[in-house]
PDB file of C-alpha atoms in Angstrom:
ATOM      1  CA  MET A  20      14.961 -13.640 -10.683  1.00  0.00           C
ATOM      2  CA  GLY A  21      11.636 -14.514 -12.124  1.00  0.00           C
ATOM      3  CA  VAL A  22       8.699 -12.179 -12.413  1.00  0.00           C
ATOM      4  CA  LEU A  23       6.674 -13.895  -9.631  1.00  0.00           C
ATOM      5  CA  LYS A  24       9.651 -13.779  -7.271  1.00  0.00           C
ATOM      6  CA  LYS A  25      10.214 -10.083  -7.953  1.00  0.00           C
ATOM      7  CA  TYR A  26       6.525  -9.342  -7.380  1.00  0.00           C
ATOM      8  CA  THR A  27       6.539 -11.421  -4.164  1.00  0.00           C
ATOM      9  CA  LEU A  28       9.587  -9.650  -2.859  1.00  0.00           C
ATOM     10  CA  THR A  29       8.137  -6.181  -3.315  1.00  0.00           C
ATOM     11  CA  GLY A  30       4.763  -7.261  -1.948  1.00  0.00           C
ATOM     12  CA  PHE A  31       6.352  -8.919   1.091  1.00  0.00           C
ATOM     13  CA  ILE A  32       8.228  -5.699   2.000  1.00  0.00           C
ATOM     14  CA  ILE A  33       5.056  -3.574   1.705  1.00  0.00           C
ATOM     15  CA  ALA A  34       3.022  -6.025   3.707  1.00  0.00           C
ATOM     16  CA  PHE A  35       5.665  -6.214   6.517  1.00  0.00           C
ATOM     17  CA  GLY A  36       5.697  -2.416   6.633  1.00  0.00           C
ATOM     18  CA  ALA A  37       1.920  -2.162   6.745  1.00  0.00           C
ATOM     19  CA  GLY A  38       1.722  -4.723   9.536  1.00  0.00           C
ATOM     20  CA  LEU A  39       3.636  -2.388  11.765  1.00  0.00           C
ATOM     21  CA  PHE A  40       0.683  -0.078  12.123  1.00  0.00           C
ATOM     22  CA  VAL A  41      -2.497  -0.846   9.999  1.00  0.00           C
ATOM     23  CA  PRO A  42      -3.974  -3.645  12.096  1.00  0.00           C
ATOM     24  CA  ILE A  43      -3.543  -1.594  15.279  1.00  0.00           C
ATOM     25  CA  MET A  44      -4.470   1.915  14.182  1.00  0.00           C
ATOM     26  CA  THR A  45      -7.361   2.205  16.679  1.00  0.00           C
ATOM     27  CA  LYS A  46      -4.772   1.532  19.502  1.00  0.00           C
ATOM     28  CA  TRP A  47      -2.414   4.094  17.948  1.00  0.00           C
ATOM     29  CA  PHE A  48      -5.103   6.762  17.907  1.00  0.00           C
ATOM     30  CA  ASP A  49      -5.758   5.971  21.584  1.00  0.00           C
ATOM     31  CA  TYR A  50      -2.068   6.158  22.561  1.00  0.00           C
ATOM     32  CA  ALA A  51      -1.387   9.251  20.470  1.00  0.00           C
ATOM     33  CA  TYR A  52      -4.475  11.391  21.048  1.00  0.00           C
ATOM     34  CA  GLY A  53      -6.471   9.616  23.738  1.00  0.00           C
ATOM     35  CA  ILE A  54      -9.234   8.791  21.205  1.00  0.00           C
ATOM     36  CA  PRO A  55     -11.100   5.673  22.014  1.00  0.00           C
ATOM     37  CA  ASP A  56     -11.844   3.056  19.413  1.00  0.00           C
ATOM     38  CA  VAL A  57     -15.541   3.890  19.450  1.00  0.00           C
ATOM     39  CA  VAL A  58     -14.485   7.156  17.794  1.00  0.00           C
ATOM     40  CA  SER A  59     -11.521   6.039  15.711  1.00  0.00           C
ATOM     41  CA  GLY A  60     -13.171   2.841  14.582  1.00  0.00           C
ATOM     42  CA  PRO A  61     -15.852   4.599  12.539  1.00  0.00           C
ATOM     43  CA  VAL A  62     -13.234   6.873  11.009  1.00  0.00           C
ATOM     44  CA  LEU A  63     -11.237   3.866   9.857  1.00  0.00           C
ATOM     45  CA  GLY A  64     -14.576   2.382   8.583  1.00  0.00           C
ATOM     46  CA  VAL A  65     -15.071   5.454   6.429  1.00  0.00           C
ATOM     47  CA  SER A  66     -11.578   5.131   5.011  1.00  0.00           C
ATOM     48  CA  ASN A  67     -12.423   1.530   4.035  1.00  0.00           C
ATOM     49  CA  ILE A  68     -15.578   2.710   2.243  1.00  0.00           C
ATOM     50  CA  LEU A  69     -13.442   5.163   0.281  1.00  0.00           C
ATOM     51  CA  ILE A  70     -11.351   2.254  -0.909  1.00  0.00           C
ATOM     52  CA  GLY A  71     -14.269   1.008  -2.918  1.00  0.00           C
ATOM     53  CA  VAL A  72     -14.706   4.361  -4.563  1.00  0.00           C
ATOM     54  CA  THR A  73     -10.999   4.808  -5.332  1.00  0.00           C
ATOM     55  CA  THR A  74     -10.723   1.431  -6.888  1.00  0.00           C
ATOM     56  CA  LEU A  75     -13.154   2.678  -9.558  1.00  0.00           C
ATOM     57  CA  ALA A  76     -10.726   5.466 -10.394  1.00  0.00           C
ATOM     58  CA  ALA A  77      -7.745   3.132 -10.686  1.00  0.00           C
ATOM     59  CA  PRO A  78      -8.334   2.072 -14.297  1.00  0.00           C
ATOM     60  CA  LEU A  79      -8.663   5.709 -15.403  1.00  0.00           C
ATOM     61  CA  LEU A  80      -5.329   6.483 -13.767  1.00  0.00           C
ATOM     62  CA  ALA A  81      -3.692   3.431 -15.355  1.00  0.00           C
ATOM     63  CA  ARG A  82      -5.035   4.469 -18.761  1.00  0.00           C
ATOM     64  CA  ARG A  83      -3.613   7.923 -18.358  1.00  0.00           C
ATOM     65  CA  LEU A  84      -0.190   7.069 -16.832  1.00  0.00           C
ATOM     66  CA  GLY A  85       0.332   3.401 -17.728  1.00  0.00           C
ATOM     67  CA  ILE A  86      -0.205   0.661 -15.160  1.00  0.00           C
ATOM     68  CA  ILE A  87       3.328   0.666 -13.682  1.00  0.00           C
ATOM     69  CA  LYS A  88       3.514   4.415 -13.318  1.00  0.00           C
ATOM     70  CA  ALA A  89       0.009   4.443 -11.792  1.00  0.00           C
ATOM     71  CA  ILE A  90       0.960   1.858  -9.201  1.00  0.00           C
ATOM     72  CA  VAL A  91       4.204   3.542  -8.273  1.00  0.00           C
ATOM     73  CA  THR A  92       2.614   6.998  -8.201  1.00  0.00           C
ATOM     74  CA  THR A  93      -0.286   6.023  -5.906  1.00  0.00           C
ATOM     75  CA  GLN A  94       2.036   4.064  -3.593  1.00  0.00           C
ATOM     76  CA  ALA A  95       4.552   6.941  -3.406  1.00  0.00           C
ATOM     77  CA  PHE A  96       1.889   9.499  -2.530  1.00  0.00           C
ATOM     78  CA  SER A  97       0.372   7.087  -0.043  1.00  0.00           C
ATOM     79  CA  THR A  98       3.794   6.796   1.665  1.00  0.00           C
ATOM     80  CA  ILE A  99       3.909  10.604   2.062  1.00  0.00           C
ATOM     81  CA  PHE A 100       0.565  10.640   3.795  1.00  0.00           C
ATOM     82  CA  MET A 101       1.601   7.705   5.867  1.00  0.00           C
ATOM     83  CA  LEU A 102       4.626   9.568   7.099  1.00  0.00           C
ATOM     84  CA  ALA A 103       2.470  12.614   7.802  1.00  0.00           C
ATOM     85  CA  THR A 104       0.108  10.681  10.037  1.00  0.00           C
ATOM     86  CA  PRO A 105       2.285  10.584  13.205  1.00  0.00           C
ATOM     87  CA  LEU A 106       3.527  14.146  12.621  1.00  0.00           C
ATOM     88  CA  ALA A 107       0.007  15.509  12.739  1.00  0.00           C
ATOM     89  CA  SER A 108      -0.858  17.913  15.666  1.00  0.00           C
ATOM     90  CA  ASN A 109      -4.276  16.438  16.315  1.00  0.00           C
ATOM     91  CA  PHE A 110      -6.547  13.524  15.683  1.00  0.00           C
ATOM     92  CA  TYR A 111      -8.470  15.200  12.820  1.00  0.00           C
ATOM     93  CA  ILE A 112      -5.324  15.883  10.792  1.00  0.00           C
ATOM     94  CA  ALA A 113      -3.898  12.547  11.607  1.00  0.00           C
ATOM     95  CA  SER A 114      -7.040  10.636  10.676  1.00  0.00           C
ATOM     96  CA  GLY A 115      -7.423  12.676   7.467  1.00  0.00           C
ATOM     97  CA  ALA A 116      -3.756  11.856   6.469  1.00  0.00           C
ATOM     98  CA  TYR A 117      -4.355   8.246   7.357  1.00  0.00           C
ATOM     99  CA  THR A 118      -7.538   8.106   5.264  1.00  0.00           C
ATOM    100  CA  VAL A 119      -5.792   9.609   2.279  1.00  0.00           C
ATOM    101  CA  ARG A 120      -2.943   7.066   2.756  1.00  0.00           C
ATOM    102  CA  THR A 121      -5.434   4.245   2.825  1.00  0.00           C
ATOM    103  CA  PHE A 122      -7.276   4.978  -0.338  1.00  0.00           C
ATOM    104  CA  LEU A 123      -4.099   5.834  -2.303  1.00  0.00           C
ATOM    105  CA  MET A 124      -2.425   2.614  -1.247  1.00  0.00           C
ATOM    106  CA  ASN A 125      -5.450   0.491  -1.968  1.00  0.00           C
ATOM    107  CA  MET A 126      -5.964   2.124  -5.356  1.00  0.00           C
ATOM    108  CA  ALA A 127      -2.793   0.433  -6.404  1.00  0.00           C
ATOM    109  CA  MET A 128      -3.912  -3.091  -5.434  1.00  0.00           C
ATOM    110  CA  PRO A 129      -6.297  -3.841  -8.309  1.00  0.00           C
ATOM    111  CA  LEU A 130      -3.712  -2.493 -10.700  1.00  0.00           C
ATOM    112  CA  GLU A 131      -1.095  -4.765  -9.200  1.00  0.00           C
ATOM    113  CA  GLN A 132      -3.427  -7.815  -9.551  1.00  0.00           C
ATOM    114  CA  SER A 133      -4.128  -6.867 -13.161  1.00  0.00           C
ATOM    115  CA  MET A 134      -0.418  -6.443 -13.899  1.00  0.00           C
ATOM    116  CA  LEU A 135       0.416  -9.750 -12.254  1.00  0.00           C
ATOM    117  CA  MET A 136      -2.245 -11.657 -14.287  1.00  0.00           C
ATOM    118  CA  GLY A 137      -0.987  -9.956 -17.393  1.00  0.00           C
ATOM    119  CA  ILE A 138       2.662 -10.954 -16.956  1.00  0.00           C
ATOM    120  CA  VAL A 139       2.564 -14.520 -15.579  1.00  0.00           C
ATOM    121  CA  ALA A 140       1.811 -17.487 -17.812  1.00  0.00           C
ATOM    122  CA  LYS A 141      -1.830 -18.602 -17.934  1.00  0.00           C
ATOM    123  CA  ASP A 142      -1.084 -21.882 -16.207  1.00  0.00           C
ATOM    124  CA  GLU A 143       0.618 -19.973 -13.329  1.00  0.00           C
ATOM    125  CA  ARG A 144      -2.153 -17.434 -12.652  1.00  0.00           C
ATOM    126  CA  GLY A 145      -3.877 -19.485  -9.929  1.00  0.00           C
ATOM    127  CA  ALA A 146      -0.642 -19.964  -8.088  1.00  0.00           C
ATOM    128  CA  ALA A 147       0.289 -16.352  -8.528  1.00  0.00           C
ATOM    129  CA  SER A 148      -3.023 -15.181  -7.072  1.00  0.00           C
ATOM    130  CA  GLY A 149      -2.658 -17.528  -4.123  1.00  0.00           C
ATOM    131  CA  ILE A 150       0.948 -16.465  -3.492  1.00  0.00           C
ATOM    132  CA  SER A 151       0.106 -12.772  -3.739  1.00  0.00           C
ATOM    133  CA  SER A 152      -2.749 -13.285  -1.164  1.00  0.00           C
ATOM    134  CA  ALA A 153      -0.531 -15.214   1.285  1.00  0.00           C
ATOM    135  CA  LEU A 154       2.380 -12.871   0.909  1.00  0.00           C
ATOM    136  CA  TRP A 155       0.159 -10.117   2.314  1.00  0.00           C
ATOM    137  CA  ARG A 156      -1.121 -11.940   5.316  1.00  0.00           C
ATOM    138  CA  LEU A 157       1.989 -13.698   6.572  1.00  0.00           C
ATOM    139  CA  PRO A 158       4.500 -10.735   6.802  1.00  0.00           C
ATOM    140  CA  ASN A 159       1.596  -8.448   7.820  1.00  0.00           C
ATOM    141  CA  ALA A 160       0.837 -10.640  10.806  1.00  0.00           C
ATOM    142  CA  ALA A 161       4.463 -11.101  11.694  1.00  0.00           C
ATOM    143  CA  SER A 162       5.138  -7.396  11.951  1.00  0.00           C
ATOM    144  CA  THR A 163       2.024  -6.428  13.910  1.00  0.00           C
ATOM    145  CA  GLY A 164       3.606  -7.558  17.153  1.00  0.00           C
ATOM    146  CA  ILE A 165       6.659  -5.399  16.520  1.00  0.00           C
ATOM    147  CA  GLY A 166       4.457  -2.372  15.863  1.00  0.00           C
ATOM    148  CA  GLY A 167       2.387  -3.035  18.972  1.00  0.00           C
ATOM    149  CA  TRP A 168       5.583  -3.390  21.096  1.00  0.00           C
ATOM    150  CA  LEU A 169       6.962  -0.114  19.723  1.00  0.00           C
ATOM    151  CA  MET A 170       3.707   1.665  20.492  1.00  0.00           C
ATOM    152  CA  ALA A 171       3.578   0.105  24.042  1.00  0.00           C
ATOM    153  CA  ILE A 172       7.066   1.417  24.888  1.00  0.00           C
ATOM    154  CA  GLY A 173       6.104   4.892  23.779  1.00  0.00           C
ATOM    155  CA  LEU A 174       7.730   4.997  20.309  1.00  0.00           C
ATOM    156  CA  LEU A 175       4.467   5.954  18.619  1.00  0.00           C
ATOM    157  CA  ALA A 176       6.009   7.375  15.454  1.00  0.00           C
ATOM    158  CA  MET A 177       8.545   4.577  14.969  1.00  0.00           C
ATOM    159  CA  PRO A 178       6.194   2.052  13.269  1.00  0.00           C
ATOM    160  CA  PHE A 179       5.404   4.720  10.598  1.00  0.00           C
ATOM    161  CA  TYR A 180       9.024   5.645  10.161  1.00  0.00           C
ATOM    162  CA  LEU A 181      10.072   2.013   9.711  1.00  0.00           C
ATOM    163  CA  ALA A 182       7.097   1.407   7.342  1.00  0.00           C
ATOM    164  CA  THR A 183       8.026   4.529   5.367  1.00  0.00           C
ATOM    165  CA  ALA A 184      11.550   3.142   4.850  1.00  0.00           C
ATOM    166  CA  LEU A 185      10.152  -0.323   3.855  1.00  0.00           C
ATOM    167  CA  TYR A 186       7.619   1.225   1.476  1.00  0.00           C
ATOM    168  CA  ALA A 187      10.301   3.306  -0.123  1.00  0.00           C
ATOM    169  CA  VAL A 188      12.560   0.278  -0.749  1.00  0.00           C
ATOM    170  CA  SER A 189       9.577  -1.744  -2.094  1.00  0.00           C
ATOM    171  CA  ILE A 190       8.516   1.035  -4.469  1.00  0.00           C
ATOM    172  CA  LEU A 191      12.057   1.518  -5.746  1.00  0.00           C
ATOM    173  CA  LEU A 192      12.456  -2.235  -6.296  1.00  0.00           C
ATOM    174  CA  PHE A 193       9.025  -2.434  -8.040  1.00  0.00           C
ATOM    175  CA  TRP A 194       9.940   0.410 -10.397  1.00  0.00           C
ATOM    176  CA  THR A 195      13.321  -1.162 -11.067  1.00  0.00           C
ATOM    177  CA  PHE A 196      11.854  -4.612 -11.729  1.00  0.00           C
ATOM    178  CA  PHE A 197       8.733  -3.667 -13.740  1.00  0.00           C
ATOM    179  CA  ARG A 198       9.228  -0.212 -15.349  1.00  0.00           C
ATOM    180  CA  ARG A 199       9.723  -1.657 -18.851  1.00  0.00           C
ATOM    181  CA  ILE A 200       6.635  -3.917 -18.658  1.00  0.00           C
ATOM    182  CA  ARG A 201       3.939  -3.107 -21.216  1.00  0.00           C
ATOM    183  CA  LEU A 202       0.666  -4.878 -20.887  1.00  0.00           C
ATOM    184  CA  PRO A 203      -1.363  -5.735 -24.018  1.00  0.00           C
ATOM    185  CA  GLU A 204      -4.203  -3.444 -22.959  1.00  0.00           C
ATOM    186  CA  GLU A 205      -1.847  -0.511 -22.730  1.00  0.00           C
ATOM    187  CA  THR A 206      -0.892  -0.888 -26.314  1.00  0.00           C
ATOM    188  CA  VAL A 207      -4.577  -0.864 -27.217  1.00  0.00           C
ATOM    189  CA  TYR A 208      -5.083   2.371 -25.228  1.00  0.00           C
ATOM    190  CA  GLU A 209      -2.124   4.028 -26.999  1.00  0.00           C
ATOM    191  CA  SER A 210      -3.208   3.060 -30.449  1.00  0.00           C
ATOM    192  CA  GLY A 211      -6.767   4.166 -29.770  1.00  0.00           C
ATOM    193  CA  SER A 212      -5.829   7.616 -28.525  1.00  0.00           C
TER     194      SER A 212
END
C-alpha cells in the first residue's frame, strides 16, 4: 500500500470517529447536562481559540520527540480526554476534558500535513493536500447522522466510545505505517543538537 493510501486510511478512520460527536457537541452538552448552546457555544469557541496557540507548540514537540512520535503522542492523549468527556460528573469537567481533547488533537494536524508533504513526491503534493482535506470532510459528514441518532435515542456516551475505538485503531495503524519515517528536517535537528 502506498504512502498516500496509508495516510488516507488513517485519516478517514479518525474523521469518521470525530464526526460522531464533534459537529454536534452543543447538542450533546444540552442532552447530557441541560446546558443550552448559548452557554456551550462560547466554551467551544474558546477551545477553538486554544487550537491556534497549541499549533505554535507543535513544532517544538516535534523537534523534541520526532514528528511521528509527536503526532501519535498528541493523538493518544487526546483520545484519553475524549473518553473522559462523557464520564464527567458535570458540565465544567466535561467541557474542560473536551477542550483539552480539542487542542491536543488539533496540535497533531499541522505535524501531519508537514509529514505528508515531506514524504510524497513533489508532483503529488497538490493532490495529497486535496485528498487529505476531502478525507476529513466526507467521512466526518457521514458519521454525524449516526452520532446524532445515538444521542437522540439516549445513548449519549456511545458516540464517544465508538470514536475512542476508531481513534485507537487509527493511531495504531499510523504508528505501524509511519514509525520508521525520518523527515529531512529531523536529521538536521539531530545533527545540530
